[in-house]
mmCIF file with all atom_site columns, C-alpha atoms in Angstrom:
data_model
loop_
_atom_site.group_PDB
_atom_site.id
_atom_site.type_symbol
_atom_site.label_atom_id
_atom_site.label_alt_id
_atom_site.label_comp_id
_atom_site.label_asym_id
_atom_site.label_entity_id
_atom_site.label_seq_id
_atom_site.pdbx_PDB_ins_code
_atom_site.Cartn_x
_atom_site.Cartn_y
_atom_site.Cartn_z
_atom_site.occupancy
_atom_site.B_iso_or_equiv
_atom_site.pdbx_formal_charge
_atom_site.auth_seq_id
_atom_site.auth_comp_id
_atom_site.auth_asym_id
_atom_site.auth_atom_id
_atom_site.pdbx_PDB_model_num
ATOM 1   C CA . UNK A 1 1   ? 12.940  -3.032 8.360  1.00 0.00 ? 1   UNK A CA 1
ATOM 2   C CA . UNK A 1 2   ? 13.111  -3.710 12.200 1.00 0.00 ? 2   UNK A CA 1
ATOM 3   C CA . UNK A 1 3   ? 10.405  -4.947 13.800 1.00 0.00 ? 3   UNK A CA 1
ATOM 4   C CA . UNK A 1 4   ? 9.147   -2.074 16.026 1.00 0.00 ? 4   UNK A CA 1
ATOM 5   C CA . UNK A 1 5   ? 9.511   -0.007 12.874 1.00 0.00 ? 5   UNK A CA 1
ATOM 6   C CA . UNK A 1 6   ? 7.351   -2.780 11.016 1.00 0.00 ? 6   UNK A CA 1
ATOM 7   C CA . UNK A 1 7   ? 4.975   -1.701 13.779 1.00 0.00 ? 7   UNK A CA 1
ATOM 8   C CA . UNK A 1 8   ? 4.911   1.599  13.565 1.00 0.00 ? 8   UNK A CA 1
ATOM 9   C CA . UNK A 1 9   ? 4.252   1.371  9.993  1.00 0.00 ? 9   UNK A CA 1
ATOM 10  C CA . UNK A 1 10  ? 1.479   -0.996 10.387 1.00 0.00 ? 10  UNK A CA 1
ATOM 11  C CA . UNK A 1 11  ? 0.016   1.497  13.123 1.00 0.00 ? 11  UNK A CA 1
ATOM 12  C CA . UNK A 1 12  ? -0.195  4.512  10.587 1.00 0.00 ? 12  UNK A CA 1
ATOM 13  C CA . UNK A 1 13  ? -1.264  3.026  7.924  1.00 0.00 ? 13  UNK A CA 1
ATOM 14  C CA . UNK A 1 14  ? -3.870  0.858  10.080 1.00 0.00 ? 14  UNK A CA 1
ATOM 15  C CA . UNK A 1 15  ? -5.554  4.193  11.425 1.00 0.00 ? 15  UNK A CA 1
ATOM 16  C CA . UNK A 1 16  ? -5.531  6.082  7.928  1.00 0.00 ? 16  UNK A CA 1
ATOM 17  C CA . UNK A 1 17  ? -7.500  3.364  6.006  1.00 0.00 ? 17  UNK A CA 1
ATOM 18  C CA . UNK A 1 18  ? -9.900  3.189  8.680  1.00 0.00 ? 18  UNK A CA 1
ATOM 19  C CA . UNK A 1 19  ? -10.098 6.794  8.733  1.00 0.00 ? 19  UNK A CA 1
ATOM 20  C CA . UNK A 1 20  ? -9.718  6.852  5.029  1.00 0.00 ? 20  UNK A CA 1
ATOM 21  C CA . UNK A 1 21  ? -7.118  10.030 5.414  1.00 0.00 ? 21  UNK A CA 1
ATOM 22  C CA . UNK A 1 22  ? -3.482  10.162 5.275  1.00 0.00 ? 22  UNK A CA 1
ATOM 23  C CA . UNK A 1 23  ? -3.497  11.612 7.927  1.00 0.00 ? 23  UNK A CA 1
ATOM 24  C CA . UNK A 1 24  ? -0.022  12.603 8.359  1.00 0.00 ? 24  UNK A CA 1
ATOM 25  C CA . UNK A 1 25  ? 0.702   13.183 5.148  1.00 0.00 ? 25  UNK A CA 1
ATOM 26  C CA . UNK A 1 26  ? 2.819   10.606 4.235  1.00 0.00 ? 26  UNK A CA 1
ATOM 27  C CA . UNK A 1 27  ? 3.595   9.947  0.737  1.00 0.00 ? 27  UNK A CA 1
ATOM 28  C CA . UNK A 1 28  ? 3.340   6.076  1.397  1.00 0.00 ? 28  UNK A CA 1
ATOM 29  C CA . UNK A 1 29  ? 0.238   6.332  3.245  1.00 0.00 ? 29  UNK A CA 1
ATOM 30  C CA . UNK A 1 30  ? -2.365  3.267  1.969  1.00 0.00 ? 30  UNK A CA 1
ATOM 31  C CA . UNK A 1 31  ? -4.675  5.883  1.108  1.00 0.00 ? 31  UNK A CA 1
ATOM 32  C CA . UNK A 1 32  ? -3.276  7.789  -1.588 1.00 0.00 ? 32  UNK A CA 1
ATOM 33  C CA . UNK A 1 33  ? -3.857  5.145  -4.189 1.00 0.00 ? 33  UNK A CA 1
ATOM 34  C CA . UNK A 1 34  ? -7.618  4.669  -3.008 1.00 0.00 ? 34  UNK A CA 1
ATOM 35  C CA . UNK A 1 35  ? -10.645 7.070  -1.410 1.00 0.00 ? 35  UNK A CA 1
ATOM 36  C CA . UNK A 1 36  ? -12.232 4.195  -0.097 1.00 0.00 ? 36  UNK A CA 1
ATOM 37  C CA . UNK A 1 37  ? -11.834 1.839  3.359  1.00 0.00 ? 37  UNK A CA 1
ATOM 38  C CA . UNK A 1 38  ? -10.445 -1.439 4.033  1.00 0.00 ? 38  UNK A CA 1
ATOM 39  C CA . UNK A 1 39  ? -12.571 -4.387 3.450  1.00 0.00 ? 39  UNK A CA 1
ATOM 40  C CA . UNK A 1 40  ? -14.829 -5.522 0.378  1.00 0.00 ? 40  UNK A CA 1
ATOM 41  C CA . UNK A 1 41  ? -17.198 -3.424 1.471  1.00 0.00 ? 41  UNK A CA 1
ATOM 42  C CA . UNK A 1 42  ? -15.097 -0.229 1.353  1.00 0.00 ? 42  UNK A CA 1
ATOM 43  C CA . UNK A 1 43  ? -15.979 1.518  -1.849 1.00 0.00 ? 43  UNK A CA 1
ATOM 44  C CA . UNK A 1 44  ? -19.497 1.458  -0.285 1.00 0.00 ? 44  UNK A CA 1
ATOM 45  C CA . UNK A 1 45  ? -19.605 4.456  1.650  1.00 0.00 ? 45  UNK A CA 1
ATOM 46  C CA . UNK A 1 46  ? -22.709 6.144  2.314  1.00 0.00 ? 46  UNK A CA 1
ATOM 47  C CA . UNK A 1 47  ? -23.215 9.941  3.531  1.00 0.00 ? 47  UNK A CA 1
ATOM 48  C CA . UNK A 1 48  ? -22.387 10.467 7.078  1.00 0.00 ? 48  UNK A CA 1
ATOM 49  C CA . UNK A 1 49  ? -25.011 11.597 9.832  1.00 0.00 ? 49  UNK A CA 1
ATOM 50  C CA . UNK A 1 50  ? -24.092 15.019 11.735 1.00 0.00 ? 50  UNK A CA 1
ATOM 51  C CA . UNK A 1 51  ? -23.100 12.331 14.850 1.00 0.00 ? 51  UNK A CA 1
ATOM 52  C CA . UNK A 1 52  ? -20.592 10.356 12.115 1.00 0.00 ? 52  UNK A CA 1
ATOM 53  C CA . UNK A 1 53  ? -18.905 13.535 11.031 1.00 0.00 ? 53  UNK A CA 1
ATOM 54  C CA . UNK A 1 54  ? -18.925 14.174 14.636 1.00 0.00 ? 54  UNK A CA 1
ATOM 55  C CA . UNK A 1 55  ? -17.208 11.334 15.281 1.00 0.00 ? 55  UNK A CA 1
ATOM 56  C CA . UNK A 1 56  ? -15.074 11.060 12.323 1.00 0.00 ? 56  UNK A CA 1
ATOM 57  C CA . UNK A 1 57  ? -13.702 14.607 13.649 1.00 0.00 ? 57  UNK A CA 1
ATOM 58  C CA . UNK A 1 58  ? -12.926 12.976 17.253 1.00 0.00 ? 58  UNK A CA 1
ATOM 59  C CA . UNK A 1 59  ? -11.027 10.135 15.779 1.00 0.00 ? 59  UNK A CA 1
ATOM 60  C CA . UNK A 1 60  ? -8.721  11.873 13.166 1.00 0.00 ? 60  UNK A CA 1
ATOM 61  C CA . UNK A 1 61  ? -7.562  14.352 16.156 1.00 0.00 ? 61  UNK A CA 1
ATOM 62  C CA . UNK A 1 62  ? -7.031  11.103 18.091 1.00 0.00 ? 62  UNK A CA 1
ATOM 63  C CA . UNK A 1 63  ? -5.491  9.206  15.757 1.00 0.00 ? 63  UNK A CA 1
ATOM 64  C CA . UNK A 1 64  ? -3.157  11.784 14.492 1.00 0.00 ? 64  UNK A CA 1
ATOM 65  C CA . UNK A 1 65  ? -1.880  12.108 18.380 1.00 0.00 ? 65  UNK A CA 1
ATOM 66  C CA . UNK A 1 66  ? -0.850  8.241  18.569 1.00 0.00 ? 66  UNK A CA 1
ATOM 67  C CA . UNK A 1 67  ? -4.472  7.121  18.881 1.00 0.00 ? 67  UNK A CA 1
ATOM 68  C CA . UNK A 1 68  ? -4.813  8.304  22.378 1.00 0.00 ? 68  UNK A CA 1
ATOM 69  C CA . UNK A 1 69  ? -7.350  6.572  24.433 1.00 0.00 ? 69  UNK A CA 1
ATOM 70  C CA . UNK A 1 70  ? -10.798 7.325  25.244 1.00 0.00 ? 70  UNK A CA 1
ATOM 71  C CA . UNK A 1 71  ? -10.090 7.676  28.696 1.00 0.00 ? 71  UNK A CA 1
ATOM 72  C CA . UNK A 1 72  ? -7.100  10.277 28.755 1.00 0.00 ? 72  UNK A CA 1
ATOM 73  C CA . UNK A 1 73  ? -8.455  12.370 25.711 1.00 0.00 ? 73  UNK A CA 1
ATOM 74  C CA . UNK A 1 74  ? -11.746 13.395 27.900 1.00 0.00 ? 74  UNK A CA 1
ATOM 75  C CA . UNK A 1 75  ? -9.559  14.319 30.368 1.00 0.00 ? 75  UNK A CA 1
ATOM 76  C CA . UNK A 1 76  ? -8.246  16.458 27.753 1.00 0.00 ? 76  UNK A CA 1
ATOM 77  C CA . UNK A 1 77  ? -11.326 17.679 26.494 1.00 0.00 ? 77  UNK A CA 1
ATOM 78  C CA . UNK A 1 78  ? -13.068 18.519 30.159 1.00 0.00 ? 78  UNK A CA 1
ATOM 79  C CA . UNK A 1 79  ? -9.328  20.508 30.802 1.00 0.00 ? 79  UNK A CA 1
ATOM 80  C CA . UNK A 1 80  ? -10.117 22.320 27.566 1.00 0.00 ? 80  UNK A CA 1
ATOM 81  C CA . UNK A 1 81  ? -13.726 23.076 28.739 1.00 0.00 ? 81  UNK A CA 1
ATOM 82  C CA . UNK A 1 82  ? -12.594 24.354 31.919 1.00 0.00 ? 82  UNK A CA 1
ATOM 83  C CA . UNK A 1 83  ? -10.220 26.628 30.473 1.00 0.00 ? 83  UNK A CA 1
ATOM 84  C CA . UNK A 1 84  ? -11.162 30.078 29.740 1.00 0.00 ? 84  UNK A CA 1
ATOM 85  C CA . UNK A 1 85  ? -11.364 30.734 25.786 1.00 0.00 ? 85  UNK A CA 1
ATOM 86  C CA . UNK A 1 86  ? -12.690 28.815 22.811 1.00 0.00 ? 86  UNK A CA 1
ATOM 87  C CA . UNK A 1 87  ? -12.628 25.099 24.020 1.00 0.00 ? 87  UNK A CA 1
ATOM 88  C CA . UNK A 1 88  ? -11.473 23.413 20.726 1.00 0.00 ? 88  UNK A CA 1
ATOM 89  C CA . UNK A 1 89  ? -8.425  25.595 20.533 1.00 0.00 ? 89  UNK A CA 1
ATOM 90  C CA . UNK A 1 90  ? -7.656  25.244 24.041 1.00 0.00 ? 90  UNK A CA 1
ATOM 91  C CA . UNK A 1 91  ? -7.988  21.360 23.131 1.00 0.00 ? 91  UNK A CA 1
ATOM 92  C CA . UNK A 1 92  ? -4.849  21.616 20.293 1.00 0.00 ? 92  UNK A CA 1
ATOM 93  C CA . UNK A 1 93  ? -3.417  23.420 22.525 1.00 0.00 ? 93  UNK A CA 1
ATOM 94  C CA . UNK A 1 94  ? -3.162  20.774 25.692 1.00 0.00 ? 94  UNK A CA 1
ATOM 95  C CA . UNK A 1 95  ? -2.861  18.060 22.813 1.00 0.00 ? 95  UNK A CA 1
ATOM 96  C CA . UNK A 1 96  ? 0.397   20.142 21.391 1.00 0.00 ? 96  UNK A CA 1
ATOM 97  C CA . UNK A 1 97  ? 2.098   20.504 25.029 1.00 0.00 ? 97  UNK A CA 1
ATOM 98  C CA . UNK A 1 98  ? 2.535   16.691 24.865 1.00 0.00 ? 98  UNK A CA 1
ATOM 99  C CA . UNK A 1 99  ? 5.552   15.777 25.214 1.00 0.00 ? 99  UNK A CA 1
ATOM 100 C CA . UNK A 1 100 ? 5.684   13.308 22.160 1.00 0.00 ? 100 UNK A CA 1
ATOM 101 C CA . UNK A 1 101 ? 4.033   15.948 20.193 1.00 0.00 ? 101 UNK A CA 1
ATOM 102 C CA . UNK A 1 102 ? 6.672   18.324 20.682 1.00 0.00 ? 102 UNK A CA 1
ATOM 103 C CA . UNK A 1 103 ? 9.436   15.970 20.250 1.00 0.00 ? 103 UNK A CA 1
ATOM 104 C CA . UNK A 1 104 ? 7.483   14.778 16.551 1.00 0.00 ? 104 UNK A CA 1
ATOM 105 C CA . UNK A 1 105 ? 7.282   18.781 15.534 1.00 0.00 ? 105 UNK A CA 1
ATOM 106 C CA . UNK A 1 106 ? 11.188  18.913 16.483 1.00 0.00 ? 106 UNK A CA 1
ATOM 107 C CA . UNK A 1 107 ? 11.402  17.083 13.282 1.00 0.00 ? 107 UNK A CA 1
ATOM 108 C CA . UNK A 1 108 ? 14.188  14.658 15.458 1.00 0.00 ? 108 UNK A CA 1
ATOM 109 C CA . UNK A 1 109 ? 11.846  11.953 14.713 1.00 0.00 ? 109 UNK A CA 1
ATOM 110 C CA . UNK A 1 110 ? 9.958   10.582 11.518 1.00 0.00 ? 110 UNK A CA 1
ATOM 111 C CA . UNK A 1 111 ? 6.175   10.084 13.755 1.00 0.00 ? 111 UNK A CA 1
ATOM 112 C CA . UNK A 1 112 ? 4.419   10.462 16.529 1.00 0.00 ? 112 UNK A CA 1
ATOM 113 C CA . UNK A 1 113 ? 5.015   6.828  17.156 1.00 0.00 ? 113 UNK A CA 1
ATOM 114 C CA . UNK A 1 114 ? 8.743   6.923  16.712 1.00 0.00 ? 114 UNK A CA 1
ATOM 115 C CA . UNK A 1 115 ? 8.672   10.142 19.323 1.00 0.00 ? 115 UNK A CA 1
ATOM 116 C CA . UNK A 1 116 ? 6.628   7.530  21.855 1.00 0.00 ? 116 UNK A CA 1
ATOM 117 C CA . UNK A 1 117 ? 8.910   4.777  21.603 1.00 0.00 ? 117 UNK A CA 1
ATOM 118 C CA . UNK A 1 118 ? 11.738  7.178  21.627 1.00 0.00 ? 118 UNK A CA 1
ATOM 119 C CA . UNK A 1 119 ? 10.982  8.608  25.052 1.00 0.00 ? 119 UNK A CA 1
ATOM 120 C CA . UNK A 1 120 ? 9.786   5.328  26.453 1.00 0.00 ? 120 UNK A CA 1
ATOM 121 C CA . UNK A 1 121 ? 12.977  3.661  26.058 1.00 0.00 ? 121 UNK A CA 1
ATOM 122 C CA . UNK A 1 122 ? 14.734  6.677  27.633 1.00 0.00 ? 122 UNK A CA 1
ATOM 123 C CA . UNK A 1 123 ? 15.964  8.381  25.093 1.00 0.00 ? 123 UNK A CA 1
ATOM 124 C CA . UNK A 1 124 ? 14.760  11.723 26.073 1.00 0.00 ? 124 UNK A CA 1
ATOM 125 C CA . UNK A 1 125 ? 15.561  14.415 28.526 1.00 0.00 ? 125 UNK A CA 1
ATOM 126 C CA . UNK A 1 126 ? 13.030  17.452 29.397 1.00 0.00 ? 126 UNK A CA 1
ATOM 127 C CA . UNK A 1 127 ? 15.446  20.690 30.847 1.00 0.00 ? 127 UNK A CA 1
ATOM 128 C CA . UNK A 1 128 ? 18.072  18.001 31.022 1.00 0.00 ? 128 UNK A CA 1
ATOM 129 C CA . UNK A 1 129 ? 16.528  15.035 33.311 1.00 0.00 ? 129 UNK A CA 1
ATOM 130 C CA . UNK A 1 130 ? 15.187  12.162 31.598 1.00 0.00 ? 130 UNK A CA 1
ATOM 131 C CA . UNK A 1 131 ? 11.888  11.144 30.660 1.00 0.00 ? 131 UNK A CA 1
ATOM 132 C CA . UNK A 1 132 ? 10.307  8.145  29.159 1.00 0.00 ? 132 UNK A CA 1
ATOM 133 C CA . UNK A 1 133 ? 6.623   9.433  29.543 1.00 0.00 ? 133 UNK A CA 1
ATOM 134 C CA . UNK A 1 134 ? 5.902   10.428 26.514 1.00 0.00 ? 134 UNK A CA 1
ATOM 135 C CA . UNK A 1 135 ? 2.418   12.562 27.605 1.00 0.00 ? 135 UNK A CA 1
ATOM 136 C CA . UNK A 1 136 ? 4.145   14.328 29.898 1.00 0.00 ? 136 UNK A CA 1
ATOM 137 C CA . UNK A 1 137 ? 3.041   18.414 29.108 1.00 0.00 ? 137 UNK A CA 1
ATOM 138 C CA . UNK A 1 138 ? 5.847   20.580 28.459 1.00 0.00 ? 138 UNK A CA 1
ATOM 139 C CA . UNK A 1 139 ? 5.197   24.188 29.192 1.00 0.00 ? 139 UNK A CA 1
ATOM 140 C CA . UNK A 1 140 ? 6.824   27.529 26.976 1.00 0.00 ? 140 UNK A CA 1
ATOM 141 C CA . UNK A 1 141 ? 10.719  27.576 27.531 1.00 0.00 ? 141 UNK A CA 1
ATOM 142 C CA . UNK A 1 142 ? 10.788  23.508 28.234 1.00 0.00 ? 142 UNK A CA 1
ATOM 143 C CA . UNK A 1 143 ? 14.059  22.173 26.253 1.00 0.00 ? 143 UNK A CA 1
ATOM 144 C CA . UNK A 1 144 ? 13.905  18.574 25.195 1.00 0.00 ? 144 UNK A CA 1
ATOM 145 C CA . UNK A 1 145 ? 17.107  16.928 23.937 1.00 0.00 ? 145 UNK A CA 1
ATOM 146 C CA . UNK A 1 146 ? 18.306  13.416 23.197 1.00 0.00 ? 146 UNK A CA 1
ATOM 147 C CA . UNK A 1 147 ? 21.049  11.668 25.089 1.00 0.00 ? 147 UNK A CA 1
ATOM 148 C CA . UNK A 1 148 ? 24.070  10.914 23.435 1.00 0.00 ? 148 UNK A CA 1
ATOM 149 C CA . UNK A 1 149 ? 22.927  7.010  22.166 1.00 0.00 ? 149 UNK A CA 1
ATOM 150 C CA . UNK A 1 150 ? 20.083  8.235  20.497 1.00 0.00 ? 150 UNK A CA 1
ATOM 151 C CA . UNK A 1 151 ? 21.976  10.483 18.247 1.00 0.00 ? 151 UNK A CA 1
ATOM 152 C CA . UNK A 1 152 ? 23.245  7.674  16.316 1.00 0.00 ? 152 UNK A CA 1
ATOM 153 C CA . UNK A 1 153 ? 19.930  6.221  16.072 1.00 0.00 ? 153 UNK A CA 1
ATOM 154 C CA . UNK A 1 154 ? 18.847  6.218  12.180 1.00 0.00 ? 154 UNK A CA 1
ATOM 155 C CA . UNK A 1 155 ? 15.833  6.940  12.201 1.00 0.00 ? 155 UNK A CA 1
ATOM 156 C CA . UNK A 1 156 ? 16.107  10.519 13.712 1.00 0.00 ? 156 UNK A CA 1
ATOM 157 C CA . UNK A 1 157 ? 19.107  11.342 11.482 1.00 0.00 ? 157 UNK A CA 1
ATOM 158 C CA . UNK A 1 158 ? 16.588  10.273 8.384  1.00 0.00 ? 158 UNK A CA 1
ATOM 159 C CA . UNK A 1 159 ? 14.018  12.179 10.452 1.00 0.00 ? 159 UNK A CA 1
ATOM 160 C CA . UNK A 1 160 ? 16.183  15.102 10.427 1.00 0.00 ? 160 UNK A CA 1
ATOM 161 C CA . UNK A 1 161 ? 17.492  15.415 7.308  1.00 0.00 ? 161 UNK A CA 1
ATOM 162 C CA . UNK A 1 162 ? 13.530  15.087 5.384  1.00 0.00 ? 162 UNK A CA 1
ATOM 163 C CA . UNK A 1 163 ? 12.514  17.838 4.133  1.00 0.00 ? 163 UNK A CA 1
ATOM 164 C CA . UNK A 1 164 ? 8.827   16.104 4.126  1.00 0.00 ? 164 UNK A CA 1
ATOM 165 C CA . UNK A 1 165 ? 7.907   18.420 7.039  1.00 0.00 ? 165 UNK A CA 1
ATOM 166 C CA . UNK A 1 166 ? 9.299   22.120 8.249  1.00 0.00 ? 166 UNK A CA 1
ATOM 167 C CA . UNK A 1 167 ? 9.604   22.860 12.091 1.00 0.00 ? 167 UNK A CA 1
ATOM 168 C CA . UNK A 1 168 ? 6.558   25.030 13.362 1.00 0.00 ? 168 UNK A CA 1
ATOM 169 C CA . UNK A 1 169 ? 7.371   28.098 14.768 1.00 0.00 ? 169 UNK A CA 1
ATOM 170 C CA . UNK A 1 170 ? 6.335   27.630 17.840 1.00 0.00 ? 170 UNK A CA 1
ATOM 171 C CA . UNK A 1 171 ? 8.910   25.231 18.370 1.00 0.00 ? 171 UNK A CA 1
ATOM 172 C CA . UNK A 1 172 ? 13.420  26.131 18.326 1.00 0.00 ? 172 UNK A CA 1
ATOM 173 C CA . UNK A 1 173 ? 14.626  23.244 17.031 1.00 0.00 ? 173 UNK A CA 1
ATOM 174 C CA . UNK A 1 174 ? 18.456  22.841 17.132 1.00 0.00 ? 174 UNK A CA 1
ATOM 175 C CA . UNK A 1 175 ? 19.523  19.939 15.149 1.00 0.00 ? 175 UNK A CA 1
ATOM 176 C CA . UNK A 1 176 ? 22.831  20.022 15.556 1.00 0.00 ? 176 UNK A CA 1
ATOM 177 C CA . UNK A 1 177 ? 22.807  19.913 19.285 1.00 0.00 ? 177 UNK A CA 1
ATOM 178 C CA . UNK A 1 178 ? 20.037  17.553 18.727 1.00 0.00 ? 178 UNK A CA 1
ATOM 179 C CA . UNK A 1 179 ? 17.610  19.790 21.021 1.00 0.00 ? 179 UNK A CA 1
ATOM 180 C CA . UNK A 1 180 ? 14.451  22.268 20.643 1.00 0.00 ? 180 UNK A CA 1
ATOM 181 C CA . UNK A 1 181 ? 12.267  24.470 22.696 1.00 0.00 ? 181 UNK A CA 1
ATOM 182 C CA . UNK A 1 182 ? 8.861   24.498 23.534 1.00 0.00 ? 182 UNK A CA 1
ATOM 183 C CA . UNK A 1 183 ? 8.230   28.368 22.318 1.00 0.00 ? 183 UNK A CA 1
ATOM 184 C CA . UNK A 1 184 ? 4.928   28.743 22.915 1.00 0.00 ? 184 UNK A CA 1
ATOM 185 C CA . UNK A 1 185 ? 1.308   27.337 22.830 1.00 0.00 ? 185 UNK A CA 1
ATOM 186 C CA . UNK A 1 186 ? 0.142   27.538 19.501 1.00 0.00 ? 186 UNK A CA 1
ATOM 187 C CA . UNK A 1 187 ? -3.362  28.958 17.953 1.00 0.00 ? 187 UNK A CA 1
ATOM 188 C CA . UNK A 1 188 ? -5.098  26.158 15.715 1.00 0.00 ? 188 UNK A CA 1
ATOM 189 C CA . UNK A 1 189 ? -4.087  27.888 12.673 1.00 0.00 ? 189 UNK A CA 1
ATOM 190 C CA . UNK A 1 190 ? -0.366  27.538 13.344 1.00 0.00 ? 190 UNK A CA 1
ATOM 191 C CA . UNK A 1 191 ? -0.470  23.825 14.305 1.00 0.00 ? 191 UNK A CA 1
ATOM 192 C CA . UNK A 1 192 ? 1.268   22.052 10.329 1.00 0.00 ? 192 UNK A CA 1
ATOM 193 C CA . UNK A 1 193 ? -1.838  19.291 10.142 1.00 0.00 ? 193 UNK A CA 1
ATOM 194 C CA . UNK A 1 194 ? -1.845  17.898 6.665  1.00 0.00 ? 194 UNK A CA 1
ATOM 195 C CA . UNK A 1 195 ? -5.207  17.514 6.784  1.00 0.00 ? 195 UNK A CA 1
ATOM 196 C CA . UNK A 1 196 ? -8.261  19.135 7.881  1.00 0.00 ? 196 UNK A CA 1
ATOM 197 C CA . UNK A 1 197 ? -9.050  19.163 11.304 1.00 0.00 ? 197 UNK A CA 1
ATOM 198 C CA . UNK A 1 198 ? -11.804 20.228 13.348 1.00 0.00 ? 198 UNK A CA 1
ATOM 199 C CA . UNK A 1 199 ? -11.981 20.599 17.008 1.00 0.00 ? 199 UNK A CA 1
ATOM 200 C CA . UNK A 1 200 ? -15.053 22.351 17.109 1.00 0.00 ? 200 UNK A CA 1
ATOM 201 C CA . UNK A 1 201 ? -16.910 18.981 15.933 1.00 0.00 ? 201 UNK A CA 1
ATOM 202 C CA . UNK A 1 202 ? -14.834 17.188 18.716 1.00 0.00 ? 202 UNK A CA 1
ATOM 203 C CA . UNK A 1 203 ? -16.535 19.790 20.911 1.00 0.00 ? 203 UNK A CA 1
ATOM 204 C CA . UNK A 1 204 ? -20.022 19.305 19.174 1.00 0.00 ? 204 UNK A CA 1
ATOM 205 C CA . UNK A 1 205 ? -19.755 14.993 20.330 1.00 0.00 ? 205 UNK A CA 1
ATOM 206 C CA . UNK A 1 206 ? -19.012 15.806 23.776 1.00 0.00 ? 206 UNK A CA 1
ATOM 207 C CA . UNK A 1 207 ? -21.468 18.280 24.173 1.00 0.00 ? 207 UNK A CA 1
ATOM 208 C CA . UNK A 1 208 ? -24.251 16.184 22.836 1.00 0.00 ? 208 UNK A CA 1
#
C-alpha cells in the first residue's frame, strides 16, 4: 500500500472508532468487529446527555465530509441559517455542492479523502479548467472530469469498477469519459449516507 493511501486508511478508520460508526460503510471499517471505542476504557460507555448526542450528530456529519474544520463548517451552518427553508437540509445541501463531495458520489474515487487528494494534486477539472480546491461549490449543470494522467490512476479504476456504492441520482456520472454532472441539489433523503444522520441535532448545538 502507498503511503498516502496508508494515510487515508488510517484517517477513516481513525474517525470511525472515535465515533464508534463506520461511517462510510466500509466493510473493513475497525468498527464492525466491535461497538465499543478505542482505548481500555472503550467498552465503558455511558448514556449520552442531549448536548453529547448533540455533538455526536455534529461530528459524524463532519467527519463523514473529510473532517472539515470547526472554522469552515460554521460558515456552513450560518449559510444554511440564512437560507430560506429548513436549515439542516439546506446544510446537506451546501455540504453536497462541495466539490470533493461530488467528485466521491461520482464513484471515480474510493473516499472522500482520495477525492481531496485527487483534486489537490490537480487532477481535476470543473467545466473543463482545473481545480485543486477541493471545497470549491459546484452549482446544478457543473461537469467535473479528470485529466488524462489520472485515468490511469488505480485507485479510481478500483473506485469505478466497486459495486460497494451506486451513483446518486442527483449526480450523471459518465465513467467511460471519466466525467459526471452536478444534477441538482439534493433533499436529505436522497443523499446515500450509510448511516444515520441528523442535521437537525447539528442545528440543535448551534442554536444552544
Amino acid at each position: 500500500m502507498a503511503k498516502s493511501d496508508h494515510k487515508r486508511h488510517s484517517a477513516k478508520h481513525k474517525i470511525d472508532r472515535r465515533l464508534g460508526v463506520n461511517l462510510w460503510g466500509r466493510p473493513k471499517s475497525p468498527v464492525n468487529s466491535r461497538e465499543y471505542g478505542p482505548g481500555q476504557h472503550g467498552q465503558r460507555r455511558k448514556k449520552p446527555t442531549d448536548f453529547g448526542v448533540q455533538l455526536m450528530a455534529k461530528q459524524k456529519l463532519k467527519g463523514y465530509y473529510g473532517n472539515i474544520g470547526e472554522k469552515q463548517f460554521k460558515k456552513y451552518y450560518a449559510e444554511a441559517v440564512r437560507r430560506r427553508g429548513d436549515t439542516g437540509q439546506n446544510l446537506i445541501g451546501i455540504l453536497e455542492c462541495r466539490l470533493d463531495a461530488v467528485l466521491y458520489r461520482s464513484k471515480m474515487v474510493p473516499t472522500v479523502f482520495a477525492a481531496r487528494q485527487t483534486i489537490n494534486h490537480g487532477h481535476v477539472l470543473v467545466n473543463g479548467k482545473r481545480c485543486n480546491i477541493a471545497s470549491v461549490m459546484l452549482k446544478p449543470g457543473d461537469v467535473i472530469s479528470l485529466k488524462d494522467k489520472a485515468k490511469n490512476i488505480p485507485a479510481v479504476l478500483d473506485a469505478i469498477a466497486s459495486v460497494e456504492r451506486d451513483v446518486p441520482e442527483y449526480v450523471d456520472a459518465d465513467h467511460g469519459k471519466f466525467l459526471a454532472t452536478f444534477v441538482r441539489v439534493p433533499a436529505l433523503d436522497e443523499v446515500p449516507y450509510p448511516v444515520q444522520i441528523e442535521p437537525n441535532l447539528v442545528v440543535e448545538y448551534y442554536s444552544r
